[in-house]
Tab-separated table of N, CA, C and O in Angstrom:
chain	number	residue	atom	x	y	z
E	1	SER	N	107.677	77.655	100.783
E	1	SER	CA	108.161	78.293	99.578
E	1	SER	C	107.313	77.978	98.294
E	1	SER	O	107.030	78.855	97.452
E	2	GLU	N	106.996	76.617	98.257
E	2	GLU	CA	106.307	76.194	97.054
E	2	GLU	C	104.870	76.813	97.091
E	2	GLU	O	104.289	77.108	96.142
E	3	THR	N	104.333	76.911	98.368
E	3	THR	CA	102.921	77.535	98.426
E	3	THR	C	102.988	78.922	98.002
E	3	THR	O	102.072	79.411	97.466
E	4	ALA	N	104.106	79.716	98.380
E	4	ALA	CA	104.173	81.027	97.952
E	4	ALA	C	104.268	81.204	96.497
E	4	ALA	O	103.721	82.055	95.879
E	5	ILE	N	104.971	80.332	95.905
E	5	ILE	CA	105.209	80.301	94.370
E	5	ILE	C	103.841	79.995	93.762
E	5	ILE	O	103.378	80.688	92.685
E	6	ASP	N	103.145	78.988	94.358
E	6	ASP	CA	101.785	78.696	93.734
E	6	ASP	C	100.845	79.805	93.843
E	6	ASP	O	100.022	80.094	93.085
E	7	GLU	N	100.976	80.530	95.030
E	7	GLU	CA	100.078	81.643	95.226
E	7	GLU	C	100.388	82.784	94.273
E	7	GLU	O	99.452	83.455	93.658
E	8	LEU	N	101.694	82.998	94.045
E	8	LEU	CA	101.979	84.119	93.034
E	8	LEU	C	101.671	83.770	91.684
E	8	LEU	O	101.200	84.541	90.879
E	9	GLU	N	101.882	82.391	91.312
E	9	GLU	CA	101.392	81.978	89.956
E	9	GLU	C	100.041	82.076	89.815
E	9	GLU	O	99.486	82.529	88.722
E	10	GLY	N	99.151	81.761	90.834
E	10	GLY	CA	97.689	82.078	90.778
E	10	GLY	C	97.334	83.538	90.623
E	10	GLY	O	96.457	83.886	89.763
E	11	ALA	N	98.098	84.445	91.298
E	11	ALA	CA	97.833	85.802	91.244
E	11	ALA	C	98.225	86.257	89.822
E	11	ALA	O	97.494	87.097	89.270
E	12	ILE	N	99.286	85.807	89.261
E	12	ILE	CA	99.771	86.182	87.927
E	12	ILE	C	98.668	85.765	86.915
E	12	ILE	O	98.253	86.503	86.036
E	13	LYS	N	98.096	84.479	87.078
E	13	LYS	CA	97.114	84.003	86.181
E	13	LYS	C	95.785	84.903	86.217
E	13	LYS	O	95.303	85.152	85.211
E	14	THR	N	95.491	85.160	87.549
E	14	THR	CA	94.285	86.083	87.713
E	14	THR	C	94.493	87.436	86.969
E	14	THR	O	93.665	87.979	86.291
E	15	LEU	N	95.827	87.967	87.274
E	15	LEU	CA	95.940	89.361	86.665
E	15	LEU	C	95.973	89.216	85.064
E	15	LEU	O	95.438	90.136	84.420
E	16	VAL	N	96.484	88.206	84.549
E	16	VAL	CA	96.577	88.000	83.059
E	16	VAL	C	95.013	87.890	82.584
E	16	VAL	O	94.710	88.506	81.550
E	17	GLU	N	94.250	87.194	83.305
E	17	GLU	CA	92.838	87.073	82.827
E	17	GLU	C	92.126	88.479	82.979
E	17	GLU	O	91.359	88.870	82.140
E	18	GLU	N	92.450	89.240	84.044
E	18	GLU	CA	91.865	90.534	84.198
E	18	GLU	C	92.301	91.559	83.147
E	18	GLU	O	91.500	92.277	82.602
E	19	ILE	N	93.625	91.486	82.758
E	19	ILE	CA	94.091	92.312	81.727
E	19	ILE	C	93.476	91.970	80.422
E	19	ILE	O	93.085	92.869	79.640
E	20	ALA	N	93.229	90.622	80.121
E	20	ALA	CA	92.614	90.422	78.865
E	20	ALA	C	91.224	90.782	78.788
E	20	ALA	O	90.664	91.202	77.816
E	21	ALA	N	90.428	90.723	80.036
E	21	ALA	CA	89.078	91.196	80.059
E	21	ALA	C	88.979	92.670	79.792
E	21	ALA	O	88.098	93.162	79.136
E	22	LEU	N	89.931	93.441	80.396
E	22	LEU	CA	89.995	94.846	80.173
E	22	LEU	C	90.332	95.242	78.760
E	22	LEU	O	89.667	96.144	78.239
E	23	GLU	N	91.205	94.468	78.222
E	23	GLU	CA	91.531	94.768	76.746
E	23	GLU	C	90.268	94.458	75.849
E	23	GLU	O	89.972	95.369	75.038
E	24	ALA	N	89.565	93.482	76.180
E	24	ALA	CA	88.371	93.205	75.430
E	24	ALA	C	87.331	94.286	75.697
E	24	ALA	O	86.703	94.782	74.714
E	25	GLY	N	87.217	94.810	76.813
E	25	GLY	CA	86.328	95.912	77.222
E	25	GLY	C	86.724	97.131	76.494
E	25	GLY	O	85.871	97.834	75.996
E	26	ILE	N	88.010	97.448	76.421
E	26	ILE	CA	88.452	98.627	75.682
E	26	ILE	C	88.153	98.465	74.134
E	26	ILE	O	87.639	99.480	73.504
E	27	LYS	N	88.266	97.346	73.635
E	27	LYS	CA	87.938	97.101	72.214
E	27	LYS	C	86.525	97.405	71.905
E	27	LYS	O	86.152	98.007	70.960
E	28	ALA	N	85.607	96.705	72.810
E	28	ALA	CA	84.206	96.981	72.674
E	28	ALA	C	83.903	98.416	72.788
E	28	ALA	O	83.002	98.922	72.153
E	29	LEU	N	84.468	99.218	73.759
E	29	LEU	CA	84.248	100.545	73.883
E	29	LEU	C	84.688	101.390	72.666
E	29	LEU	O	83.913	102.159	72.235
E	30	ASP	N	85.823	101.033	72.091
E	30	ASP	CA	86.281	101.712	70.870
E	30	ASP	C	85.344	101.523	69.800
E	30	ASP	O	84.977	102.481	69.043
E	31	LYS	N	84.736	100.320	69.643
E	31	LYS	CA	83.744	99.913	68.608
E	31	LYS	C	82.556	100.788	68.858
E	31	LYS	O	81.943	101.401	67.940
E	32	SER	N	82.038	100.882	70.101
E	32	SER	CA	80.860	101.575	70.383
E	32	SER	C	81.039	102.995	70.111
E	32	SER	O	80.180	103.793	69.564
E	33	VAL	N	82.241	103.698	70.508
E	33	VAL	CA	82.456	105.012	70.201
E	33	VAL	C	82.537	105.344	68.639
E	33	VAL	O	81.972	106.299	68.069
E	34	ALA	N	82.994	104.485	67.884
E	34	ALA	CA	83.158	104.575	66.416
E	34	ALA	C	81.703	104.552	65.737
E	34	ALA	O	81.355	105.218	64.952
E	35	GLU	N	80.860	103.637	66.305
E	35	GLU	CA	79.449	103.478	65.831
E	35	GLU	C	78.802	104.789	66.260
E	35	GLU	O	77.885	105.293	65.367
E	36	ALA	N	78.889	105.327	67.456
E	36	ALA	CA	78.225	106.573	67.765
E	36	ALA	C	78.700	107.763	66.990
E	36	ALA	O	77.787	108.528	66.626
E	37	THR	N	79.972	107.830	66.755
E	37	THR	CA	80.523	108.837	65.908
E	37	THR	C	79.844	108.786	64.470
E	37	THR	O	79.409	109.838	63.916
E	38	GLU	N	79.796	107.652	63.923
E	38	GLU	CA	79.144	107.417	62.588
E	38	GLU	C	77.754	107.871	62.570
E	38	GLU	O	77.294	108.514	61.705
E	39	GLN	N	77.057	107.499	63.657
E	39	GLN	CA	75.552	107.866	63.795
E	39	GLN	C	75.402	109.291	63.880
E	39	GLN	O	74.591	109.942	63.201
E	40	ARG	N	76.263	109.998	64.641
E	40	ARG	CA	76.261	111.489	64.888
E	40	ARG	C	76.561	112.177	63.486
E	40	ARG	O	75.882	113.233	63.090
E	41	GLN	N	77.452	111.625	62.771
E	41	GLN	CA	77.787	112.174	61.483
E	41	GLN	C	76.588	112.139	60.458
E	41	GLN	O	76.315	113.033	59.726
E	42	LYS	N	75.927	110.992	60.577
E	42	LYS	CA	74.766	110.787	59.677
E	42	LYS	C	73.715	111.756	60.107
E	42	LYS	O	73.017	112.403	59.233
E	43	GLU	N	73.554	111.814	61.331
E	43	GLU	CA	72.474	112.702	61.812
E	43	GLU	C	72.670	114.234	61.504
E	43	GLU	O	71.838	115.027	61.212
E	44	ASN	N	73.994	114.449	61.574
E	44	ASN	CA	74.441	115.960	61.328
E	44	ASN	C	74.152	116.260	59.822
E	44	ASN	O	73.599	117.351	59.418
E	45	ALA	N	74.523	115.266	58.896
E	45	ALA	CA	74.206	115.432	57.526
E	45	ALA	C	72.747	115.547	57.182
E	45	ALA	O	72.222	116.408	56.442
E	46	GLU	N	71.929	114.750	57.969
E	46	GLU	CA	70.447	114.797	57.746
E	46	GLU	C	69.980	116.267	58.248
E	46	GLU	O	69.090	116.817	57.585
E	47	TYR	N	70.490	116.594	59.326
E	47	TYR	CA	70.115	117.994	59.898
E	47	TYR	C	70.472	119.159	58.939
E	47	TYR	O	69.638	120.000	58.631
E	48	LYS	N	71.640	118.968	58.387
E	48	LYS	CA	72.086	120.181	57.414
E	48	LYS	C	71.195	120.121	56.176
E	48	LYS	O	70.808	121.131	55.650
E	49	ASP	N	70.768	118.893	55.694
E	49	ASP	CA	69.897	118.816	54.498
E	49	ASP	C	68.623	119.402	54.933
E	49	ASP	O	67.877	120.102	54.028
E	50	LEU	N	68.008	119.075	56.017
E	50	LEU	CA	66.735	119.681	56.543
E	50	LEU	C	66.824	121.200	56.617
E	50	LEU	O	65.855	121.864	56.194
E	51	ILE	N	67.832	121.709	57.235
E	51	ILE	CA	67.976	123.060	57.362
E	51	ILE	C	68.043	123.822	55.953
E	51	ILE	O	67.363	124.814	55.774
E	52	ALA	N	68.809	123.212	54.964
E	52	ALA	CA	68.835	123.743	53.589
E	52	ALA	C	67.525	123.758	52.936
E	52	ALA	O	67.073	124.753	52.389
E	53	SER	N	66.760	122.629	53.055
E	53	SER	CA	65.440	122.589	52.465
E	53	SER	C	64.395	123.497	53.182
E	53	SER	O	63.559	123.990	52.477
E	54	ASP	N	64.591	123.574	54.449
E	54	ASP	CA	63.769	124.567	55.188
E	54	ASP	C	63.881	125.963	54.782
E	54	ASP	O	62.844	126.703	54.550
E	55	SER	N	65.189	126.417	54.631
E	55	SER	CA	65.491	127.779	54.174
E	55	SER	C	64.909	128.026	52.802
E	55	SER	O	64.330	129.170	52.381
E	56	THR	N	65.041	126.977	51.896
E	56	THR	CA	64.462	127.056	50.546
E	56	THR	C	63.036	127.286	50.569
E	56	THR	O	62.507	127.989	49.852
E	57	ALA	N	62.330	126.410	51.474
E	57	ALA	CA	60.827	126.518	51.533
E	57	ALA	C	60.420	127.840	52.020
E	57	ALA	O	59.539	128.477	51.538
E	58	LYS	N	61.190	128.473	52.976
E	58	LYS	CA	60.956	129.786	53.471
E	58	LYS	C	61.021	130.817	52.346
E	58	LYS	O	60.172	131.752	52.288
E	59	GLU	N	62.042	130.604	51.539
E	59	GLU	CA	62.236	131.594	50.407
E	59	GLU	C	61.062	131.498	49.431
E	59	GLU	O	60.489	132.560	49.050
E	60	VAL	N	60.645	130.352	49.090
E	60	VAL	CA	59.483	130.092	48.207
E	60	VAL	C	58.226	130.708	48.745
E	60	VAL	O	57.492	131.372	48.054
E	61	LEU	N	58.083	130.511	50.069
E	61	LEU	CA	56.900	130.999	50.747
E	61	LEU	C	57.005	132.588	50.734
E	61	LEU	O	55.811	133.172	50.591
E	62	GLY	N	58.092	133.231	50.801
E	62	GLY	CA	58.267	134.596	50.852
E	62	GLY	C	57.763	135.116	49.375
E	62	GLY	O	57.086	136.078	49.303
E	63	PHE	N	58.314	134.438	48.346
E	63	PHE	CA	57.884	134.807	46.982
E	63	PHE	C	56.282	134.765	46.794
E	63	PHE	O	55.660	135.635	46.281
E	64	ALA	N	55.715	133.568	47.318
E	64	ALA	CA	54.322	133.378	47.220
E	64	ALA	C	53.602	134.547	48.012
E	64	ALA	O	52.567	135.034	47.597
E	65	LYS	N	53.998	134.760	49.215
E	65	LYS	CA	53.384	135.888	50.032
E	65	LYS	C	53.429	137.156	49.258
E	65	LYS	O	52.435	137.953	49.285
E	66	ASN	N	54.546	137.465	48.677
E	66	ASN	CA	54.724	138.767	48.103
E	66	ASN	C	53.825	138.779	46.757
E	66	ASN	O	53.141	139.857	46.570
E	67	ARG	N	53.678	137.670	46.162
E	67	ARG	CA	52.789	137.671	44.989
E	67	ARG	C	51.316	137.820	45.378
E	67	ARG	O	50.621	138.508	44.771
E	68	LEU	N	50.931	137.160	46.498
E	68	LEU	CA	49.658	137.369	47.007
E	68	LEU	C	49.368	138.772	47.390
E	68	LEU	O	48.319	139.334	47.256
E	69	ASN	N	50.361	139.493	48.093
E	69	ASN	CA	50.299	140.895	48.467
E	69	ASN	C	50.006	141.727	47.143
E	69	ASN	O	49.417	142.731	47.274
E	70	LYS	N	50.659	141.407	46.124
E	70	LYS	CA	50.490	142.182	44.875
E	70	LYS	C	48.908	142.289	44.513
E	70	LYS	O	48.520	143.427	44.195
E	71	PHE	N	48.246	141.173	44.768
E	71	PHE	CA	46.813	141.232	44.322
E	71	PHE	C	45.929	141.704	45.531
E	71	PHE	O	45.044	142.546	45.413
E	72	TYR	N	46.225	141.221	46.731
E	72	TYR	CA	45.421	141.432	47.845
E	72	TYR	C	45.757	142.674	48.722
E	72	TYR	O	44.832	143.304	49.447
E	73	ASN	N	46.917	142.956	48.795
E	73	ASN	CA	47.478	144.130	49.605
E	73	ASN	C	48.592	144.788	48.863
E	73	ASN	O	49.717	144.622	49.320
E	74	PRO	N	48.180	145.487	47.941
E	74	PRO	CA	49.356	146.112	46.984
E	74	PRO	C	50.304	147.062	47.845
E	74	PRO	O	51.436	147.149	47.429
E	75	LYS	N	49.950	147.586	48.963
E	75	LYS	CA	50.835	148.468	49.669
E	75	LYS	C	52.001	147.665	50.233
E	75	LYS	O	53.063	148.210	50.416
E	76	LEU	N	51.816	146.351	50.538
E	76	LEU	CA	52.976	145.489	51.107
E	76	LEU	C	53.685	144.785	49.948
E	76	LEU	O	54.690	144.212	50.247
E	77	TYR	N	53.278	144.885	48.669
E	77	TYR	CA	53.929	144.245	47.547
E	77	TYR	C	55.312	144.923	47.318
E	77	TYR	O	55.469	146.137	47.285
E	78	LYS	N	56.416	144.062	47.139
E	78	LYS	CA	57.662	144.540	46.843
E	78	LYS	C	58.036	144.063	45.490
E	78	LYS	O	58.185	142.862	45.186
E	79	ALA	N	58.106	144.973	44.394
E	79	ALA	CA	58.492	144.636	43.164
E	79	ALA	C	59.893	144.005	43.008
E	79	ALA	O	60.745	144.428	43.772
E	80	PRO	N	60.004	142.992	42.287
E	80	PRO	CA	61.366	142.479	42.095
E	80	PRO	C	62.279	143.374	41.432
E	80	PRO	O	61.807	144.215	40.772
E	81	PRO	N	63.582	143.315	41.776
E	81	PRO	CA	64.553	144.172	41.055
E	81	PRO	C	64.624	144.135	39.619
E	81	PRO	O	64.350	142.958	39.077
E	82	LYS	N	64.716	145.146	38.946
E	82	LYS	CA	64.890	145.180	37.484
E	82	LYS	C	66.037	144.333	36.935
E	82	LYS	O	67.144	144.594	37.525
E	83	ARG	N	65.945	143.469	35.950
E	83	ARG	CA	66.961	142.730	35.419
E	83	ARG	C	67.225	143.260	34.095
E	83	ARG	O	66.324	143.346	33.337
E	84	GLU	N	68.554	143.355	33.841
E	84	GLU	CA	68.913	143.699	32.583
E	84	GLU	C	69.187	142.514	31.620
E	84	GLU	O	69.975	141.581	32.080
E	85	LEU	N	68.683	142.413	30.530
E	85	LEU	CA	68.840	141.280	29.701
E	85	LEU	C	69.931	141.579	28.710
E	85	LEU	O	70.015	142.640	28.128
E	86	SER	N	70.820	140.653	28.530
E	86	SER	CA	71.935	141.038	27.618
E	86	SER	C	71.854	140.351	26.230
E	86	SER	O	71.163	139.324	26.197
């Protein structure tokens, strides 16, 4: 009977250690997920900035191309809309 109690106490001790190890693993995983989420959010913000600056650059290039067409290829030139000054 004492050997059975000793075996059960040993099993309980082992299970407690395993639970502690699993809890530590879960905490480490949570930390890793939080870091990955933060990294993805930073990358997303950088991507949005890149896309915004890219579209602005395309717009500027369109103006420049139109201005060059005015001189080199007048058929393709598109005059800007008339603006009313108030």
